[in-house]
Amino acid sequence: MTEKKCPILTTSDGNPIGEQQAITAGPRGPLLMQDVQLLEQMQHFNRERIPERSVHANGSGAHGTLTITNDITKYSKARIFSEVGKKTDCFLRFSTVAGERGAADAERDVRGFAMKYYTEDGNWDLVGNNTPVFFVRDPYKFANFIHTQKRDPKTNMRDMDMQWDFWSLCPESLHQVTILFSDRGIPQSYRHINGYGSHTYSLINAAGERIWCKFHFKTMQGIKCLSDEDAAKLIGRDRESNQRDLFESIEKGDFPKWAFKIQVMTNAQADAFPFNPFDLTKVWPHADFPLIDVGTLELNRNPENYHAEVEQSSFSPSAMVPGIGSSPDKMLQARLMSYADAHRYRVGSNYHQLPINRPKCPVMNYQRDGVMATAADYGSNKNYWPNSIEDAPKPDPVFKDPAWALGEVIVDRYDSTVDHDDFTQVGNLYALFDDAHRDRLTTRIAGVLGQARREVQMRQLCHFFRVDRDYGQRVADKLGIDVSEFMEHAGEPALA
Ligand code: NDP
């Protein structure tokens, strides 16, 4: 039998370690500063924890696969839905909401159901819960609501007066409160809950038509819940019951599954709907908006490293792919900003670059640097836009979302460069300058513009000419550029 060869222990710099004993001046000490192995270990230990999530701190995660079983391409051009049988890798993190990291799993609480799909068009994150509604509809109330679920500032204890004080002042919470205190309020495990995108999103098809949409994931293990008594007993002997159940099920090949379905609503239906269809405290009744099959989600692989994959996994509703869009839902609009912002604080400004968060397609943009930047995709690319570099990353209008009509208002990306006169007021200023001032101005400009590419100089010269012929001529002369052949066009007064 060949002897198994163990890997050699090293420092974080990869230097082999000969012995794991502290270096001391004699067997009784003291320690020496030169023991860099020991120092590194102690210093790294001091930095092992990252800030826990303000909400959903206690969670479990698993890798999986989404398989499309029904054609919904008439609603969405998203490539994840492009054909029946299509499979997309995903990562899902379940959580409780109020408890801190290490809180007991089997508590009466909403469960988080956050999904990350690694599609060809980048990540699609659907950051949902096990309930189809939420406690508040106005994002102003969110942080306040969470404070009531956490700890009293003085006693540092959960406080029922705080919770019910807030709820009694916010009747929009009643729908969610009723679900929370119903028999489904303490799930038996994460495998036995439904997941809901909760918010109203939109789907956009290849013809650019938008339809409003809600996402549903129905557990194929059946809903199973605990009574208060059983939950109390379970917590007494196992605080990690949800983590244990999920991990052990996947480990033994019993892969949990969810039936992925959607509801859709046209604009006309939205106008006729008795409630605001973008109100997160309301559902769309199944009788009026039947569930449409989409696919099957299966979790089939446990993380190898909890911290790297689960704790650092960072989900944000802002991760949306072409074919899936947002809606006027105020809570969604707020989350589009706050989730990514929370990860920038909690994990770091380059959280996208960690393996668990990294899209499985190239990432090309002009954001740069920050803590722990690997710059994997950017290399030596320039870091600004607009630019006139031939092979630089450029937007492709194919991926532009169609405009929304919200009553009289059209929501769109308006071109900020059209319908603006960028020259007249500059000309008015130039006219104030005396001859010597004009000379100093154009000397300074030519001094620096002369260091740019000739193509850039020519483009900028046109702007100076559009402001004032004299302005352009002086700069051109100082750059040594003969513009006589262009004067027919560039010498005209402001073109605005
Ligand atoms: P339906 O009879 O068509 O649907 C009722 C829904 O309620 C089912 O999805 C059922 O889930 C779910 N349900 C049953 N018990 C509970 C519970 N204790 N907590 C949460 N959900 C539960 O009626 P409607 O579509 O008209 O909805 C009626 C109410 O059902 C809603 O006001 C809402 O509270 C709740 N609900 C509605 C959903 C929707 O999207 N329309 C989704 C989830 C809940 P299951 O089939 O898995 O048993």
Coordinates of C-alpha atoms and ligand atoms in Angstrom, one line a residue:
M1 CA 0.0 0.0 0.0
T2 CA 1.4 3.4 -0.9
E3 CA 1.6 5.9 1.9
K4 CA -0.8 8.9 1.5
K5 CA 1.3 12.0 1.0
C6 CA -0.1 15.0 3.0
P7 CA 0.2 18.5 1.6
I8 CA 2.9 20.5 3.2
L9 CA 1.8 23.1 5.7
T10 CA 2.6 26.7 4.6
T11 CA 2.2 30.3 5.6
S12 CA -0.3 32.4 3.7
D13 CA 2.6 33.4 1.4
G14 CA 3.1 29.8 0.6
N15 CA 6.3 29.4 2.6
P16 CA 6.7 25.8 3.9
I17 CA 6.4 25.5 7.7
G18 CA 8.9 23.2 9.4
E19 CA 7.4 23.1 12.9
Q20 CA 4.2 24.4 14.6
Q21 CA 5.7 25.5 18.0
A22 CA 6.1 29.0 19.2
I23 CA 9.7 30.4 18.9
T24 CA 10.8 31.3 22.4
A25 CA 14.1 32.5 24.1
G26 CA 14.5 29.3 26.1
P27 CA 11.7 26.7 26.8
R28 CA 9.9 29.0 29.3
G29 CA 9.6 32.1 27.0
P30 CA 9.3 34.9 26.2
L31 CA 8.0 34.8 22.6
L32 CA 10.0 36.4 19.8
M33 CA 8.7 38.8 17.2
Q34 CA 10.6 36.8 14.5
D35 CA 8.0 34.0 14.8
V36 CA 6.1 35.2 11.7
Q37 CA 4.1 32.0 11.5
L38 CA 2.6 32.5 14.9
L39 CA 2.0 36.2 14.3
E40 CA 0.3 35.6 11.0
Q41 CA -2.0 33.0 12.6
M42 CA -3.0 35.3 15.5
Q43 CA -3.5 38.3 13.3
H44 CA -5.6 36.4 10.8
F45 CA -7.7 35.0 13.5
N46 CA -8.5 38.5 14.7
R47 CA -9.9 39.2 11.2
E48 CA -11.9 36.0 10.6
R49 CA -15.3 37.5 11.1
I50 CA -16.9 39.9 8.6
P51 CA -19.9 42.1 9.6
E52 CA -23.0 39.9 9.7
R53 CA -26.0 40.8 7.6
S54 CA -28.2 43.4 9.4
V55 CA -31.1 41.1 8.4
H56 CA -31.1 37.5 7.3
A57 CA -27.8 36.9 9.3
N58 CA -28.4 33.3 10.0
G59 CA -28.5 31.1 6.9
S60 CA -27.7 28.0 5.0
G61 CA -26.9 27.6 1.3
A62 CA -26.6 25.1 -1.5
H63 CA -25.7 24.9 -5.1
G64 CA -28.3 23.6 -7.6
T65 CA -29.7 23.6 -11.1
L66 CA -32.8 25.2 -12.7
T67 CA -34.3 23.1 -15.5
I68 CA -36.8 24.7 -17.8
T69 CA -39.9 22.5 -18.4
N70 CA -42.3 24.9 -20.1
D71 CA -41.9 27.5 -22.8
I72 CA -42.5 31.0 -21.6
T73 CA -40.5 32.8 -24.3
K74 CA -43.7 34.6 -25.3
Y75 CA -43.3 36.5 -22.1
S76 CA -39.5 36.8 -21.7
K77 CA -36.5 36.7 -23.9
A78 CA -34.2 35.9 -20.9
R79 CA -31.8 33.3 -22.1
I80 CA -32.4 31.3 -18.9
F81 CA -35.9 30.5 -20.3
S82 CA -34.8 30.1 -24.0
E83 CA -35.7 26.5 -24.4
V84 CA -37.4 23.6 -22.7
G85 CA -34.7 21.4 -21.1
K86 CA -32.3 24.3 -20.6
K87 CA -30.3 24.0 -17.4
T88 CA -28.7 26.9 -15.4
D89 CA -26.5 26.6 -12.4
C90 CA -27.6 28.4 -9.3
F91 CA -26.8 29.0 -5.7
L92 CA -29.6 29.4 -3.1
R93 CA -29.3 30.8 0.4
F94 CA -32.1 30.3 3.0
S95 CA -32.2 32.3 6.2
T96 CA -34.2 33.4 9.1
V97 CA -34.7 37.2 9.3
A98 CA -34.4 38.5 12.8
G99 CA -31.9 36.2 14.5
E100 CA -28.3 37.0 14.5
R101 CA -25.7 34.5 13.3
G102 CA -25.9 31.6 15.6
A103 CA -29.5 32.1 16.5
A104 CA -31.6 29.0 16.6
D105 CA -33.1 27.9 13.3
A106 CA -36.5 26.7 14.4
E107 CA -37.9 30.1 15.3
R108 CA -41.2 31.7 14.3
D109 CA -39.9 34.0 11.6
V110 CA -40.1 34.6 7.9
R111 CA -37.5 32.6 5.9
G112 CA -35.3 34.2 3.3
F113 CA -35.2 32.4 -0.1
A114 CA -32.4 34.1 -2.1
M115 CA -31.4 32.7 -5.5
K116 CA -28.5 33.5 -7.8
Y117 CA -28.7 32.1 -11.3
Y118 CA -25.4 32.1 -13.3
T119 CA -26.8 32.9 -16.8
E120 CA -25.0 33.6 -20.1
D121 CA -26.1 37.2 -19.7
G122 CA -24.7 37.5 -16.2
N123 CA -26.2 36.8 -12.8
W124 CA -29.9 36.9 -12.2
D125 CA -30.6 37.2 -8.4
L126 CA -34.1 36.7 -7.2
V127 CA -34.1 37.6 -3.5
G128 CA -37.3 36.4 -2.0
N129 CA -38.9 35.0 1.1
N130 CA -41.1 32.1 2.0
T131 CA -44.1 34.4 2.1
P132 CA -45.7 36.2 -0.9
V133 CA -46.1 39.5 0.9
F134 CA -44.2 41.7 3.3
F135 CA -44.8 43.8 6.4
V136 CA -44.4 47.3 4.9
R137 CA -44.9 48.9 1.5
D138 CA -42.9 52.0 2.0
P139 CA -39.1 51.7 2.2
Y140 CA -39.0 54.4 4.8
K141 CA -40.4 51.9 7.2
F142 CA -38.0 49.1 6.5
A143 CA -35.1 49.9 8.8
N144 CA -37.6 50.9 11.5
F145 CA -39.4 47.6 11.1
I146 CA -36.2 45.6 11.4
H147 CA -35.2 47.6 14.5
T148 CA -38.4 46.3 16.1
Q149 CA -37.5 42.7 15.3
K150 CA -34.0 43.1 16.7
R151 CA -33.1 44.2 20.2
D152 CA -34.2 47.0 22.6
P153 CA -31.4 49.6 22.7
K154 CA -31.3 49.5 26.5
T155 CA -32.1 45.9 27.6
N156 CA -30.5 44.3 24.5
M157 CA -33.5 41.9 24.4
R158 CA -36.2 41.1 21.9
D159 CA -39.2 43.2 22.9
M160 CA -42.8 42.3 22.1
D161 CA -44.0 45.8 22.9
M162 CA -41.7 47.2 20.2
Q163 CA -42.9 44.7 17.7
W164 CA -46.6 45.1 18.3
D165 CA -46.3 48.9 18.8
F166 CA -45.0 49.1 15.3
W167 CA -47.4 46.6 13.8
S168 CA -50.4 48.2 15.4
L169 CA -49.4 51.5 13.9
C170 CA -48.9 49.9 10.5
P171 CA -52.0 48.0 9.5
E172 CA -50.4 47.1 6.1
S173 CA -48.4 44.6 8.1
L174 CA -51.5 42.6 9.0
H175 CA -51.3 40.3 6.0
Q176 CA -47.7 39.2 6.7
V177 CA -48.3 39.1 10.5
T178 CA -51.2 36.7 9.9
I179 CA -49.1 34.4 7.8
L180 CA -46.3 34.6 10.4
F181 CA -48.6 33.6 13.2
S182 CA -50.4 31.0 11.1
D183 CA -49.5 27.3 11.3
R184 CA -46.9 28.0 8.6
G185 CA -45.0 30.4 10.9
I186 CA -42.3 27.9 11.9
P187 CA -41.2 25.8 9.0
Q188 CA -39.9 22.3 9.8
S189 CA -36.9 22.8 7.5
Y190 CA -35.8 24.9 4.5
R191 CA -36.7 22.0 2.2
H192 CA -40.3 22.4 3.3
I193 CA -41.0 26.0 2.4
N194 CA -42.2 27.7 -0.7
G195 CA -40.2 30.6 -2.1
Y196 CA -41.7 33.8 -3.5
G197 CA -40.1 36.6 -5.4
S198 CA -42.8 38.6 -3.6
H199 CA -42.3 41.8 -5.5
T200 CA -43.8 42.5 -8.8
Y201 CA -41.2 42.3 -11.6
S202 CA -41.6 42.6 -15.3
L203 CA -40.8 40.2 -18.1
I204 CA -39.8 41.5 -21.5
N205 CA -40.1 39.4 -24.7
A206 CA -38.1 39.5 -27.9
A207 CA -40.6 42.0 -29.4
G208 CA -39.9 44.4 -26.5
E209 CA -43.3 43.8 -24.9
R210 CA -43.4 44.1 -21.1
I211 CA -45.7 42.2 -18.8
W212 CA -45.8 42.4 -15.0
C213 CA -44.8 39.2 -13.3
K214 CA -44.6 37.4 -9.9
F215 CA -42.3 34.5 -9.2
H216 CA -43.3 31.4 -7.2
F217 CA -41.3 28.3 -6.1
K218 CA -43.5 25.6 -4.7
T219 CA -41.7 23.0 -2.5
M220 CA -42.0 19.5 -4.0
Q221 CA -41.3 18.1 -0.5
G222 CA -44.6 19.5 0.7
I223 CA -45.1 22.3 3.3
K224 CA -44.2 21.0 6.7
C225 CA -44.2 23.1 9.8
L226 CA -43.6 22.8 13.5
S227 CA -46.0 23.5 16.4
D228 CA -44.7 25.9 19.0
E229 CA -44.2 23.1 21.4
D230 CA -42.3 20.9 19.0
A231 CA -40.1 23.9 17.9
A232 CA -39.3 24.7 21.5
K233 CA -38.2 21.1 22.1
L234 CA -36.2 21.0 18.9
I235 CA -34.3 24.2 19.7
G236 CA -33.5 22.6 23.1
R237 CA -31.6 19.8 21.5
D238 CA -30.6 21.2 18.1
R239 CA -30.1 24.9 17.3
E240 CA -28.9 24.2 13.7
S241 CA -31.9 22.1 12.7
N242 CA -32.4 23.8 9.3
Q243 CA -28.7 23.8 8.4
R244 CA -28.5 20.1 9.5
D245 CA -31.6 19.0 7.5
L246 CA -30.5 20.8 4.3
F247 CA -26.9 19.7 4.5
E248 CA -27.5 16.1 5.4
S249 CA -30.3 15.7 2.8
I250 CA -28.0 16.9 0.0
E251 CA -25.1 14.9 1.4
K252 CA -27.0 11.7 1.1
G253 CA -28.4 12.4 -2.4
D254 CA -31.9 13.4 -1.3
F255 CA -32.0 16.6 -3.4
P256 CA -34.8 19.0 -2.6
K257 CA -36.8 20.4 -5.5
W258 CA -39.2 23.3 -6.1
A259 CA -41.6 23.8 -9.0
F260 CA -40.9 27.2 -10.5
K261 CA -44.0 29.1 -11.6
I262 CA -45.0 32.6 -12.6
Q263 CA -48.1 34.8 -12.6
V264 CA -48.4 37.4 -15.2
M265 CA -50.5 40.6 -15.5
T266 CA -51.0 42.9 -18.4
N267 CA -51.0 46.7 -18.1
A268 CA -54.8 46.7 -18.7
Q269 CA -55.3 44.1 -16.0
A270 CA -53.1 46.2 -13.7
D271 CA -55.2 49.2 -14.3
A272 CA -58.4 47.2 -13.5
F273 CA -56.9 45.4 -10.4
P274 CA -58.7 46.4 -7.2
F275 CA -55.4 46.8 -5.4
N276 CA -52.1 48.5 -6.4
P277 CA -50.5 45.5 -8.2
F278 CA -47.1 46.8 -7.2
D279 CA -47.9 46.8 -3.5
L280 CA -45.7 44.3 -1.7
T281 CA -48.4 43.7 1.0
K282 CA -50.8 42.2 -1.6
V283 CA -50.9 39.0 -3.6
W284 CA -52.4 38.4 -7.0
P285 CA -55.2 35.9 -6.5
H286 CA -54.5 32.6 -8.2
A287 CA -58.1 32.5 -9.5
D288 CA -57.5 35.7 -11.5
F289 CA -53.8 35.2 -12.3
P290 CA -53.2 31.4 -12.5
L291 CA -49.8 30.0 -11.9
I292 CA -47.9 29.1 -15.1
D293 CA -45.3 26.4 -15.0
V294 CA -41.7 27.3 -15.8
G295 CA -39.3 24.7 -14.5
T296 CA -37.8 22.8 -11.6
L297 CA -35.2 24.0 -9.2
E298 CA -33.1 21.3 -7.6
L299 CA -30.5 21.7 -4.9
N300 CA -27.8 19.1 -5.4
R301 CA -24.4 20.2 -4.0
N302 CA -23.3 21.4 -0.6
P303 CA -20.9 24.2 -0.3
E304 CA -17.3 23.1 0.4
N305 CA -16.6 26.1 2.5
Y306 CA -19.4 27.8 4.4
H307 CA -17.7 31.2 4.8
A308 CA -16.5 31.5 1.2
E309 CA -19.7 30.3 -0.4
V310 CA -22.6 31.0 2.0
E311 CA -21.4 33.8 4.2
Q312 CA -19.9 35.8 1.4
S313 CA -22.7 35.0 -1.1
S314 CA -24.2 38.4 -1.9
F315 CA -27.6 38.6 -3.5
S316 CA -29.2 41.7 -4.9
P317 CA -32.4 42.3 -6.9
S318 CA -30.3 44.7 -9.0
A319 CA -28.8 41.7 -10.7
M320 CA -31.2 41.4 -13.6
V321 CA -30.7 39.9 -17.0
P322 CA -32.2 41.1 -20.4
G323 CA -35.8 39.9 -20.4
I324 CA -36.4 40.4 -16.7
G325 CA -37.0 43.9 -15.3
S326 CA -38.1 45.9 -12.3
S327 CA -41.5 47.4 -11.6
P328 CA -42.8 50.6 -9.8
D329 CA -43.0 48.6 -6.5
K330 CA -41.5 51.1 -4.1
M331 CA -39.9 48.4 -1.9
L332 CA -38.3 46.8 -4.9
Q333 CA -37.0 50.1 -6.1
A334 CA -35.4 50.7 -2.7
R335 CA -33.9 47.2 -2.6
L336 CA -32.4 47.6 -6.0
M337 CA -30.0 50.1 -4.3
S338 CA -29.7 48.9 -0.8
Y339 CA -28.8 45.2 -1.3
A340 CA -25.7 45.8 -3.4
D341 CA -24.8 48.7 -1.1
A342 CA -25.0 46.4 1.9
H343 CA -22.6 43.9 0.3
R344 CA -20.1 46.7 -0.6
Y345 CA -20.1 47.5 3.1
R346 CA -20.2 43.9 4.5
V347 CA -18.0 42.0 2.0
G348 CA -16.2 44.8 0.2
S349 CA -16.5 46.9 -2.9
N350 CA -15.3 44.1 -5.1
Y351 CA -17.7 41.4 -3.7
H352 CA -18.7 40.6 -7.3
Q353 CA -15.2 39.2 -7.9
L354 CA -15.4 36.5 -5.3
P355 CA -15.9 33.0 -6.9
I356 CA -19.4 32.6 -5.4
N357 CA -20.6 35.9 -6.7
R358 CA -18.7 36.1 -9.9
P359 CA -20.8 35.8 -13.1
K360 CA -19.9 32.9 -15.4
C361 CA -19.6 35.3 -18.4
P362 CA -17.1 38.1 -19.1
V363 CA -17.6 41.3 -17.0
M364 CA -16.7 44.5 -18.8
N365 CA -17.2 47.9 -17.4
Y366 CA -15.3 51.0 -16.3
Q367 CA -15.5 50.5 -12.6
R368 CA -12.0 49.9 -11.1
D369 CA -9.9 49.4 -8.1
G370 CA -11.1 49.3 -4.5
V371 CA -10.2 46.8 -1.8
M372 CA -9.1 43.3 -3.1
A373 CA -9.5 44.1 -6.8
T374 CA -8.3 41.2 -8.9
A375 CA -9.1 43.1 -12.2
A376 CA -9.5 39.7 -13.8
D377 CA -11.5 40.8 -16.8
Y378 CA -10.2 44.3 -17.2
G379 CA -6.5 43.9 -17.6
S380 CA -5.0 47.0 -19.0
N381 CA -8.3 48.3 -20.5
K382 CA -8.9 52.0 -20.1
N383 CA -11.2 53.0 -17.3
Y384 CA -13.5 55.7 -18.6
W385 CA -16.5 56.2 -20.8
P386 CA -17.2 57.7 -23.3
N387 CA -14.0 56.9 -25.2
S388 CA -13.0 56.6 -28.8
I389 CA -11.0 53.4 -28.4
E390 CA -11.9 51.0 -31.2
D391 CA -12.0 47.8 -29.2
A392 CA -13.2 49.2 -25.9
P393 CA -16.4 47.7 -24.3
K394 CA -19.5 49.5 -25.6
P395 CA -23.2 49.3 -24.8
D396 CA -25.3 47.3 -27.3
P397 CA -28.7 48.9 -28.0
V398 CA -30.1 45.3 -28.4
F399 CA -30.1 45.1 -24.6
K400 CA -31.8 48.3 -23.9
D401 CA -35.0 47.8 -22.0
P402 CA -38.2 49.2 -23.6
A403 CA -39.6 52.4 -22.1
W404 CA -42.4 52.2 -19.5
A405 CA -45.6 54.3 -19.8
L406 CA -46.7 55.3 -16.3
G407 CA -49.8 57.3 -17.0
E408 CA -48.6 60.5 -18.8
V409 CA -45.0 59.8 -17.8
I410 CA -42.6 57.8 -19.9
V411 CA -39.8 56.1 -18.0
D412 CA -36.8 55.7 -20.2
R413 CA -33.1 56.3 -20.5
Y414 CA -33.1 59.8 -22.1
D415 CA -30.1 60.9 -24.1
S416 CA -28.6 63.7 -22.0
T417 CA -26.5 65.0 -25.0
V418 CA -29.4 66.0 -27.3
D419 CA -31.5 69.1 -27.1
H420 CA -28.7 71.0 -25.3
D421 CA -26.8 74.0 -26.4
D422 CA -23.3 73.3 -25.1
F423 CA -21.7 76.3 -27.0
T424 CA -23.5 79.6 -26.7
Q425 CA -22.7 80.4 -23.1
V426 CA -19.1 79.3 -23.6
G427 CA -19.0 81.8 -26.5
N428 CA -20.5 84.5 -24.2
L429 CA -17.7 83.9 -21.8
Y430 CA -15.0 83.9 -24.5
A431 CA -16.4 87.2 -25.7
L432 CA -15.6 88.7 -22.3
F433 CA -11.9 87.9 -22.5
D434 CA -9.6 90.5 -23.9
D435 CA -7.0 89.5 -26.5
A436 CA -4.2 88.7 -24.0
H437 CA -6.6 86.6 -22.0
R438 CA -7.6 84.7 -25.1
D439 CA -4.0 84.1 -25.9
R440 CA -3.2 82.7 -22.4
L441 CA -6.3 80.5 -22.5
T442 CA -5.5 79.0 -25.9
T443 CA -1.8 78.6 -25.0
R444 CA -2.7 76.6 -21.9
I445 CA -5.2 74.4 -23.8
A446 CA -2.8 73.8 -26.7
G447 CA -0.1 72.8 -24.2
V448 CA -2.1 69.9 -22.8
L449 CA -4.3 69.1 -25.8
G450 CA -1.1 68.7 -27.8
Q451 CA -0.3 65.6 -25.8
A452 CA -3.5 63.8 -26.9
R453 CA -3.9 61.7 -30.0
R454 CA -4.4 63.8 -33.2
E455 CA -7.9 62.3 -33.7
V456 CA -8.8 63.6 -30.2
Q457 CA -7.3 67.0 -31.0
M458 CA -9.4 67.3 -34.1
R459 CA -12.6 66.4 -32.4
Q460 CA -12.0 68.9 -29.6
L461 CA -11.0 71.6 -32.1
C462 CA -14.4 71.3 -33.7
H463 CA -16.0 72.2 -30.4
F464 CA -13.8 75.3 -30.0
F465 CA -14.8 76.4 -33.5
R466 CA -18.5 75.8 -32.7
V467 CA -18.1 78.2 -29.7
D468 CA -16.2 80.9 -31.6
R469 CA -14.2 80.9 -34.8
D470 CA -11.4 82.8 -33.2
Y471 CA -11.2 80.4 -30.2
G472 CA -10.8 77.4 -32.6
Q473 CA -8.3 79.2 -34.9
R474 CA -6.0 80.2 -32.0
V475 CA -5.9 76.6 -30.6
A476 CA -5.4 75.2 -34.1
D477 CA -2.5 77.5 -34.7
K478 CA -0.9 76.7 -31.4
L479 CA -1.3 73.0 -32.1
G480 CA 0.3 73.5 -35.6
I481 CA -2.9 72.2 -37.3
D482 CA -3.9 73.6 -40.6
V483 CA -7.7 73.7 -40.6
S484 CA -8.2 75.6 -43.8
E485 CA -9.6 72.6 -45.6
F486 CA -12.2 72.1 -42.9
M487 CA -13.2 75.7 -42.4
E488 CA -16.2 75.4 -44.6
H489 CA -17.8 73.3 -41.9
A490 CA -16.0 74.0 -38.7
G491 CA -15.9 77.7 -39.1
E492 CA -19.6 78.1 -38.8
P493 CA -21.0 79.8 -35.6
A494 CA -22.4 77.6 -32.9
L495 CA -24.4 74.7 -34.4
A496 CA -26.8 74.2 -31.6
Ligands
NDP1 P1 -55.9 30.4 -3.3 O1 -56.8 29.6 -2.6 O2 -55.8 30.2 -4.8 O3 -54.4 30.3 -2.7 C1 -54.2 30.2 -1.4 C2 -52.7 30.1 -1.1 O4 -52.5 30.2 0.3 C3 -52.1 28.8 -1.6 O5 -51.0 29.2 -2.4 C4 -51.6 28.2 -0.3 O6 -50.4 27.6 -0.5 C5 -51.5 29.4 0.6 N1 -51.5 29.1 2.0 C6 -52.3 28.3 2.7 N2 -52.1 28.4 4.0 C7 -51.2 29.4 4.1 C8 -50.5 30.0 5.2 N3 -50.7 29.6 6.5 N4 -49.6 30.9 5.0 C9 -49.3 31.3 3.7 N5 -49.9 30.8 2.7 C10 -50.8 29.8 2.9 O7 -56.3 31.9 -2.9 P2 -55.7 33.3 -3.3 O8 -54.7 33.3 -4.4 O9 -56.9 34.2 -3.6 O10 -55.0 33.8 -2.0 C11 -55.7 33.9 -0.8 C12 -54.7 34.1 0.3 O11 -53.7 33.1 0.3 C13 -53.9 35.4 0.1 O12 -54.5 36.5 0.6 C14 -52.6 35.1 0.7 O13 -52.6 35.4 2.1 C15 -52.4 33.6 0.6 N6 -51.5 33.2 -0.5 C16 -51.7 33.6 -1.8 C17 -50.7 33.5 -2.7 C18 -50.9 34.1 -4.1 O14 -49.9 34.3 -4.7 N7 -52.1 34.2 -4.5 C19 -49.5 32.8 -2.4 C20 -49.4 32.3 -1.1 C21 -50.3 32.6 -0.1 P3 -50.2 26.0 -0.9 O15 -51.0 25.9 -2.2 O16 -48.8 25.8 -1.0 O17 -50.9 25.2 0.2

